[in-house]
């Protein structure tokens, strides 16, 4: 391949990335922002859901899938709105189904397009910090724990998992079951607001915030521990190479 062809492909790739970034910003501004504002008005959202019946529920699942795919859109307001509009059980089920759809779409796209697709959404630094997920021996257990702990960056992890050897059936189980605790706490709080049990809602949200804070600390410790182990592994061959060079001299 000559230099002109390489330059042309590089320009096309950069243009594609630029257009995708612009598209993401536009979608977040014109779709994501109004969507969050709409769900954040519980009375109007509940009325809209009741008016549209099944279509309202399908639309909400689409919102959840969109939120997972465009990871910068926060999911908590949607989950709280689901609890308010649908109740704990139905709200939790709809959130999990919508999240599953978005997660499967991401997983299949990452399997198809690899690292180039992931770096559109996740920085290379973040990808490297989660390199330990490539450990196939404990991949499923570690992934389940990270998705089970409240407060971990699940949307980022969703993109990273597609780079691992994990298969789709295992991913469907993990992304559905392990998310239940973090989703159900939000829907319980939303349901409490809907039934005007404000004290209980405050208790739920405060407890969720505390647990999420602890979850963030645990997540940081896990990534730090594995980063240190990775650094030690890389240091051993370098040290061995230095010793060989000294002996040769």
mmCIF file of C-alpha atoms in Angstrom:
data_model
loop_
_atom_site.group_PDB
_atom_site.id
_atom_site.type_symbol
_atom_site.label_atom_id
_atom_site.label_comp_id
_atom_site.label_asym_id
_atom_site.label_seq_id
_atom_site.Cartn_x
_atom_site.Cartn_y
_atom_site.Cartn_z
ATOM 1 C CA UNK A 1 0.000 0.000 0.000
ATOM 2 C CA UNK A 2 1.525 3.359 -1.081
ATOM 3 C CA UNK A 3 1.695 6.466 1.108
ATOM 4 C CA UNK A 4 -1.148 8.240 -0.690
ATOM 5 C CA UNK A 5 -3.493 5.319 -0.075
ATOM 6 C CA UNK A 6 -2.520 5.212 3.610
ATOM 7 C CA UNK A 7 -3.076 8.953 3.907
ATOM 8 C CA UNK A 8 -6.471 8.684 2.211
ATOM 9 C CA UNK A 9 -7.601 5.893 4.573
ATOM 10 C CA UNK A 10 -6.365 7.867 7.587
ATOM 11 C CA UNK A 11 -8.334 10.930 6.491
ATOM 12 C CA UNK A 12 -11.475 8.843 5.951
ATOM 13 C CA UNK A 13 -11.061 7.245 9.384
ATOM 14 C CA UNK A 14 -10.596 10.638 11.075
ATOM 15 C CA UNK A 15 -13.618 12.032 9.256
ATOM 16 C CA UNK A 16 -15.652 9.027 10.360
ATOM 17 C CA UNK A 17 -14.614 9.487 13.999
ATOM 18 C CA UNK A 18 -15.351 13.221 13.795
ATOM 19 C CA UNK A 19 -18.802 12.630 12.325
ATOM 20 C CA UNK A 20 -19.553 10.013 14.953
ATOM 21 C CA UNK A 21 -18.552 12.383 17.773
ATOM 22 C CA UNK A 22 -20.737 15.139 16.306
ATOM 23 C CA UNK A 23 -23.605 12.668 15.921
ATOM 24 C CA UNK A 24 -23.231 11.545 19.549
ATOM 25 C CA UNK A 25 -23.255 15.139 20.811
ATOM 26 C CA UNK A 26 -26.322 15.992 18.722
ATOM 27 C CA UNK A 27 -28.180 12.866 19.868
ATOM 28 C CA UNK A 28 -27.325 13.528 23.535
ATOM 29 C CA UNK A 29 -28.484 17.144 23.259
ATOM 30 C CA UNK A 30 -31.658 16.658 21.250
ATOM 31 C CA UNK A 31 -32.660 13.177 22.474
ATOM 32 C CA UNK A 32 -30.820 12.290 25.687
ATOM 33 C CA UNK A 33 -31.319 15.617 27.471
ATOM 34 C CA UNK A 34 -35.082 15.929 26.774
ATOM 35 C CA UNK A 35 -35.501 12.236 27.602
ATOM 36 C CA UNK A 36 -33.952 12.687 31.063
ATOM 37 C CA UNK A 37 -35.944 15.884 31.643
ATOM 38 C CA UNK A 38 -39.153 14.082 30.666
ATOM 39 C CA UNK A 39 -38.530 11.149 33.007
ATOM 40 C CA UNK A 40 -37.510 13.584 35.764
ATOM 41 C CA UNK A 41 -41.091 14.949 35.729
ATOM 42 C CA UNK A 42 -42.719 11.894 37.341
ATOM 43 C CA UNK A 43 -46.364 12.925 37.163
ATOM 44 C CA UNK A 44 -46.200 13.754 33.454
ATOM 45 C CA UNK A 45 -44.186 10.624 32.751
ATOM 46 C CA UNK A 46 -46.676 8.382 34.571
ATOM 47 C CA UNK A 47 -49.585 9.995 32.731
ATOM 48 C CA UNK A 48 -47.811 9.522 29.397
ATOM 49 C CA UNK A 49 -47.129 5.848 30.195
ATOM 50 C CA UNK A 50 -50.742 5.198 31.189
ATOM 51 C CA UNK A 51 -51.972 6.897 28.016
ATOM 52 C CA UNK A 52 -49.755 4.873 25.668
ATOM 53 C CA UNK A 53 -50.114 1.463 27.319
ATOM 54 C CA UNK A 54 -47.894 -1.213 25.750
ATOM 55 C CA UNK A 55 -46.278 1.308 23.392
ATOM 56 C CA UNK A 56 -45.253 3.425 26.371
ATOM 57 C CA UNK A 57 -43.500 0.425 27.882
ATOM 58 C CA UNK A 58 -41.751 -0.426 24.615
ATOM 59 C CA UNK A 59 -40.670 3.214 24.287
ATOM 60 C CA UNK A 60 -39.238 3.122 27.801
ATOM 61 C CA UNK A 61 -37.261 -0.032 26.999
ATOM 62 C CA UNK A 62 -35.904 1.811 23.962
ATOM 63 C CA UNK A 63 -34.856 4.678 26.253
ATOM 64 C CA UNK A 64 -32.983 2.256 28.507
ATOM 65 C CA UNK A 65 -31.240 0.613 25.538
ATOM 66 C CA UNK A 66 -30.291 4.065 24.192
ATOM 67 C CA UNK A 67 -28.890 5.062 27.584
ATOM 68 C CA UNK A 68 -26.622 2.004 27.670
ATOM 69 C CA UNK A 69 -25.350 2.514 24.116
ATOM 70 C CA UNK A 70 -24.737 6.265 24.539
ATOM 71 C CA UNK A 71 -22.936 5.810 27.834
ATOM 72 C CA UNK A 72 -22.769 9.527 28.717
ATOM 73 C CA UNK A 73 -26.542 9.564 29.329
ATOM 74 C CA UNK A 74 -27.133 8.691 33.039
ATOM 75 C CA UNK A 75 -29.340 5.698 33.783
ATOM 76 C CA UNK A 76 -30.415 6.439 37.376
ATOM 77 C CA UNK A 77 -33.161 8.993 36.480
ATOM 78 C CA UNK A 78 -34.680 6.460 34.078
ATOM 79 C CA UNK A 79 -34.641 3.716 36.716
ATOM 80 C CA UNK A 80 -36.217 6.004 39.321
ATOM 81 C CA UNK A 81 -38.826 7.100 36.757
ATOM 82 C CA UNK A 82 -39.557 3.430 36.010
ATOM 83 C CA UNK A 83 -40.247 2.743 39.682
ATOM 84 C CA UNK A 84 -42.534 5.779 39.855
ATOM 85 C CA UNK A 85 -44.484 4.974 36.677
ATOM 86 C CA UNK A 86 -44.552 1.167 36.668
ATOM 87 C CA UNK A 87 -43.937 0.091 40.262
ATOM 88 C CA UNK A 88 -41.025 -1.948 41.607
ATOM 89 C CA UNK A 89 -41.570 -5.276 39.835
ATOM 90 C CA UNK A 90 -42.607 -4.078 36.386
ATOM 91 C CA UNK A 91 -40.200 -1.133 36.496
ATOM 92 C CA UNK A 92 -37.276 -3.407 37.359
ATOM 93 C CA UNK A 93 -38.197 -5.875 34.599
ATOM 94 C CA UNK A 94 -38.489 -3.131 31.966
ATOM 95 C CA UNK A 95 -35.168 -1.597 33.031
ATOM 96 C CA UNK A 96 -33.403 -4.961 32.862
ATOM 97 C CA UNK A 97 -34.908 -5.819 29.462
ATOM 98 C CA UNK A 98 -33.969 -2.434 27.981
ATOM 99 C CA UNK A 99 -30.482 -2.672 29.461
ATOM 100 C CA UNK A 100 -30.113 -6.199 28.092
ATOM 101 C CA UNK A 101 -31.024 -5.043 24.572
ATOM 102 C CA UNK A 102 -28.493 -2.214 24.667
ATOM 103 C CA UNK A 103 -25.804 -4.450 26.209
ATOM 104 C CA UNK A 104 -26.251 -7.176 23.582
ATOM 105 C CA UNK A 105 -26.072 -4.600 20.758
ATOM 106 C CA UNK A 106 -22.797 -3.238 22.168
ATOM 107 C CA UNK A 107 -21.390 -6.731 22.718
ATOM 108 C CA UNK A 108 -22.096 -7.809 19.122
ATOM 109 C CA UNK A 109 -20.713 -4.568 17.659
ATOM 110 C CA UNK A 110 -17.505 -4.862 19.713
ATOM 111 C CA UNK A 111 -17.083 -8.511 18.676
ATOM 112 C CA UNK A 112 -17.494 -7.437 15.047
ATOM 113 C CA UNK A 113 -15.394 -4.243 14.956
ATOM 114 C CA UNK A 114 -13.038 -4.714 17.924
ATOM 115 C CA UNK A 115 -10.889 -2.067 19.587
ATOM 116 C CA UNK A 116 -11.569 0.617 16.975
ATOM 117 C CA UNK A 117 -15.239 0.647 17.923
ATOM 118 C CA UNK A 118 -14.549 0.650 21.678
ATOM 119 C CA UNK A 119 -12.137 3.605 21.538
ATOM 120 C CA UNK A 120 -14.946 5.736 20.128
ATOM 121 C CA UNK A 121 -16.626 5.513 23.541
ATOM 122 C CA UNK A 122 -13.884 4.563 26.028
ATOM 123 C CA UNK A 123 -10.389 6.021 26.440
ATOM 124 C CA UNK A 124 -7.411 3.730 25.869
ATOM 125 C CA UNK A 125 -6.250 4.511 29.417
ATOM 126 C CA UNK A 126 -9.508 3.117 30.821
ATOM 127 C CA UNK A 127 -9.242 0.054 28.563
ATOM 128 C CA UNK A 128 -5.715 -0.656 29.824
ATOM 129 C CA UNK A 129 -6.828 -0.242 33.457
ATOM 130 C CA UNK A 130 -9.295 -3.099 32.886
ATOM 131 C CA UNK A 131 -6.819 -5.323 31.070
ATOM 132 C CA UNK A 132 -7.160 -7.915 33.848
ATOM 133 C CA UNK A 133 -10.534 -8.894 32.366
ATOM 134 C CA UNK A 134 -8.554 -10.714 29.699
ATOM 135 C CA UNK A 135 -7.772 -13.366 32.343
ATOM 136 C CA UNK A 136 -9.986 -16.130 30.950
ATOM 137 C CA UNK A 137 -9.672 -18.299 34.069
ATOM 138 C CA UNK A 138 -11.642 -15.876 36.261
ATOM 139 C CA UNK A 139 -13.295 -13.717 33.610
ATOM 140 C CA UNK A 140 -16.897 -14.629 34.358
ATOM 141 C CA UNK A 141 -16.533 -14.349 38.131
ATOM 142 C CA UNK A 142 -14.740 -10.988 37.994
ATOM 143 C CA UNK A 143 -17.213 -9.574 35.458
ATOM 144 C CA UNK A 144 -20.160 -10.715 37.588
ATOM 145 C CA UNK A 145 -18.698 -9.113 40.719
ATOM 146 C CA UNK A 146 -18.010 -5.810 38.935
ATOM 147 C CA UNK A 147 -21.565 -5.649 37.569
ATOM 148 C CA UNK A 148 -23.040 -6.748 40.906
ATOM 149 C CA UNK A 149 -21.333 -4.012 42.939
ATOM 150 C CA UNK A 150 -23.331 -0.752 42.895
ATOM 151 C CA UNK A 151 -21.365 2.308 41.780
ATOM 152 C CA UNK A 152 -19.073 0.635 39.248
ATOM 153 C CA UNK A 153 -18.983 2.134 35.704
ATOM 154 C CA UNK A 154 -21.168 -0.565 34.165
ATOM 155 C CA UNK A 155 -21.664 1.234 30.835
ATOM 156 C CA UNK A 156 -17.885 1.419 30.328
ATOM 157 C CA UNK A 157 -17.473 -2.199 31.395
ATOM 158 C CA UNK A 158 -20.135 -3.181 28.851
ATOM 159 C CA UNK A 159 -17.852 -2.014 26.043
ATOM 160 C CA UNK A 160 -14.752 -3.669 27.544
ATOM 161 C CA UNK A 161 -16.379 -7.100 27.963
ATOM 162 C CA UNK A 162 -16.802 -7.427 24.198
ATOM 163 C CA UNK A 163 -13.004 -7.417 23.870
ATOM 164 C CA UNK A 164 -12.706 -10.506 26.075
ATOM 165 C CA UNK A 165 -13.255 -14.164 25.070
ATOM 166 C CA UNK A 166 -16.654 -14.173 26.831
ATOM 167 C CA UNK A 167 -19.481 -15.731 24.814
ATOM 168 C CA UNK A 168 -22.914 -14.167 24.303
ATOM 169 C CA UNK A 169 -24.971 -16.572 26.541
ATOM 170 C CA UNK A 170 -22.674 -15.931 29.516
ATOM 171 C CA UNK A 171 -22.840 -12.190 28.864
ATOM 172 C CA UNK A 172 -26.652 -12.223 28.761
ATOM 173 C CA UNK A 173 -26.744 -13.965 32.145
ATOM 174 C CA UNK A 174 -24.203 -11.617 33.770
ATOM 175 C CA UNK A 175 -25.584 -8.337 32.434
ATOM 176 C CA UNK A 176 -29.122 -9.316 33.480
ATOM 177 C CA UNK A 177 -28.689 -10.990 36.873
ATOM 178 C CA UNK A 178 -25.742 -8.998 38.233
ATOM 179 C CA UNK A 179 -27.443 -5.631 37.547
ATOM 180 C CA UNK A 180 -30.537 -6.474 39.623
ATOM 181 C CA UNK A 181 -29.337 -4.955 42.956
ATOM 182 C CA UNK A 182 -28.415 -1.555 41.492
ATOM 183 C CA UNK A 183 -31.596 -1.357 39.384
ATOM 184 C CA UNK A 184 -34.029 -2.491 42.066
ATOM 185 C CA UNK A 185 -32.798 0.053 44.619
ATOM 186 C CA UNK A 186 -33.581 2.850 42.136
ATOM 187 C CA UNK A 187 -37.024 1.478 41.270
ATOM 188 C CA UNK A 188 -37.862 0.999 44.957
ATOM 189 C CA UNK A 189 -37.001 4.655 45.555
ATOM 190 C CA UNK A 190 -39.060 5.733 42.542
ATOM 191 C CA UNK A 191 -42.020 3.649 43.673
ATOM 192 C CA UNK A 192 -41.826 5.208 47.152
ATOM 193 C CA UNK A 193 -41.993 8.663 45.574
ATOM 194 C CA UNK A 194 -45.004 7.550 43.530
ATOM 195 C CA UNK A 195 -46.847 6.370 46.655
ATOM 196 C CA UNK A 196 -45.789 9.537 48.526
ATOM 197 C CA UNK A 197 -43.712 7.617 51.071
ATOM 198 C CA UNK A 198 -41.127 10.378 51.042
ATOM 199 C CA UNK A 199 -39.235 9.391 54.194
ATOM 200 C CA UNK A 200 -38.784 5.843 52.929
ATOM 201 C CA UNK A 201 -37.667 7.209 49.534
ATOM 202 C CA UNK A 202 -35.049 9.412 51.209
ATOM 203 C CA UNK A 203 -33.785 6.448 53.262
ATOM 204 C CA UNK A 204 -33.522 4.315 50.097
ATOM 205 C CA UNK A 205 -31.660 7.000 48.137
ATOM 206 C CA UNK A 206 -29.259 7.760 51.000
ATOM 207 C CA UNK A 207 -28.555 4.052 51.538
ATOM 208 C CA UNK A 208 -28.035 3.614 47.774
ATOM 209 C CA UNK A 209 -25.624 6.564 47.691
ATOM 210 C CA UNK A 210 -23.606 5.113 50.584
ATOM 211 C CA UNK A 211 -23.506 1.637 49.032
ATOM 212 C CA UNK A 212 -22.552 3.111 45.650
ATOM 213 C CA UNK A 213 -19.765 5.095 47.299
ATOM 214 C CA UNK A 214 -18.434 1.927 48.896
ATOM 215 C CA UNK A 215 -18.796 0.174 45.546
ATOM 216 C CA UNK A 216 -16.652 2.833 43.870
ATOM 217 C CA UNK A 217 -13.951 2.336 46.525
ATOM 218 C CA UNK A 218 -14.043 -1.451 46.050
ATOM 219 C CA UNK A 219 -13.856 -1.025 42.264
ATOM 220 C CA UNK A 220 -10.824 1.263 42.581
ATOM 221 C CA UNK A 221 -9.108 -1.209 44.893
ATOM 222 C CA UNK A 222 -9.741 -4.059 42.444
ATOM 223 C CA UNK A 223 -8.356 -2.127 39.468
ATOM 224 C CA UNK A 224 -5.401 -0.850 41.534
ATOM 225 C CA UNK A 225 -4.577 -4.366 42.748
ATOM 226 C CA UNK A 226 -4.619 -5.800 39.235
ATOM 227 C CA UNK A 227 -2.631 -2.827 37.856
ATOM 228 C CA UNK A 228 0.088 -3.464 40.449
ATOM 229 C CA UNK A 229 0.160 -7.174 39.604
ATOM 230 C CA UNK A 230 0.439 -6.346 35.892
ATOM 231 C CA UNK A 231 3.309 -3.934 36.599
ATOM 232 C CA UNK A 232 5.117 -6.641 38.592
ATOM 233 C CA UNK A 233 4.707 -9.139 35.741
ATOM 234 C CA UNK A 234 6.156 -6.661 33.265
ATOM 235 C CA UNK A 235 9.023 -5.813 35.624
ATOM 236 C CA UNK A 236 10.202 -9.445 35.937
ATOM 237 C CA UNK A 237 11.153 -9.969 32.237
ATOM 238 C CA UNK A 238 12.857 -6.546 32.181
ATOM 239 C CA UNK A 239 14.899 -7.464 35.250
ATOM 240 C CA UNK A 240 15.804 -10.832 33.707
ATOM 241 C CA UNK A 241 16.876 -9.119 30.491
ATOM 242 C CA UNK A 242 19.068 -6.680 32.426
ATOM 243 C CA UNK A 243 20.794 -9.537 34.278
ATOM 244 C CA UNK A 244 21.479 -11.337 30.988
ATOM 245 C CA UNK A 245 22.991 -8.170 29.520
ATOM 246 C CA UNK A 246 25.240 -7.739 32.572
ATOM 247 C CA UNK A 247 26.454 -11.344 32.320
ATOM 248 C CA UNK A 248 27.184 -10.924 28.636
ATOM 249 C CA UNK A 249 29.354 -7.901 29.432
#
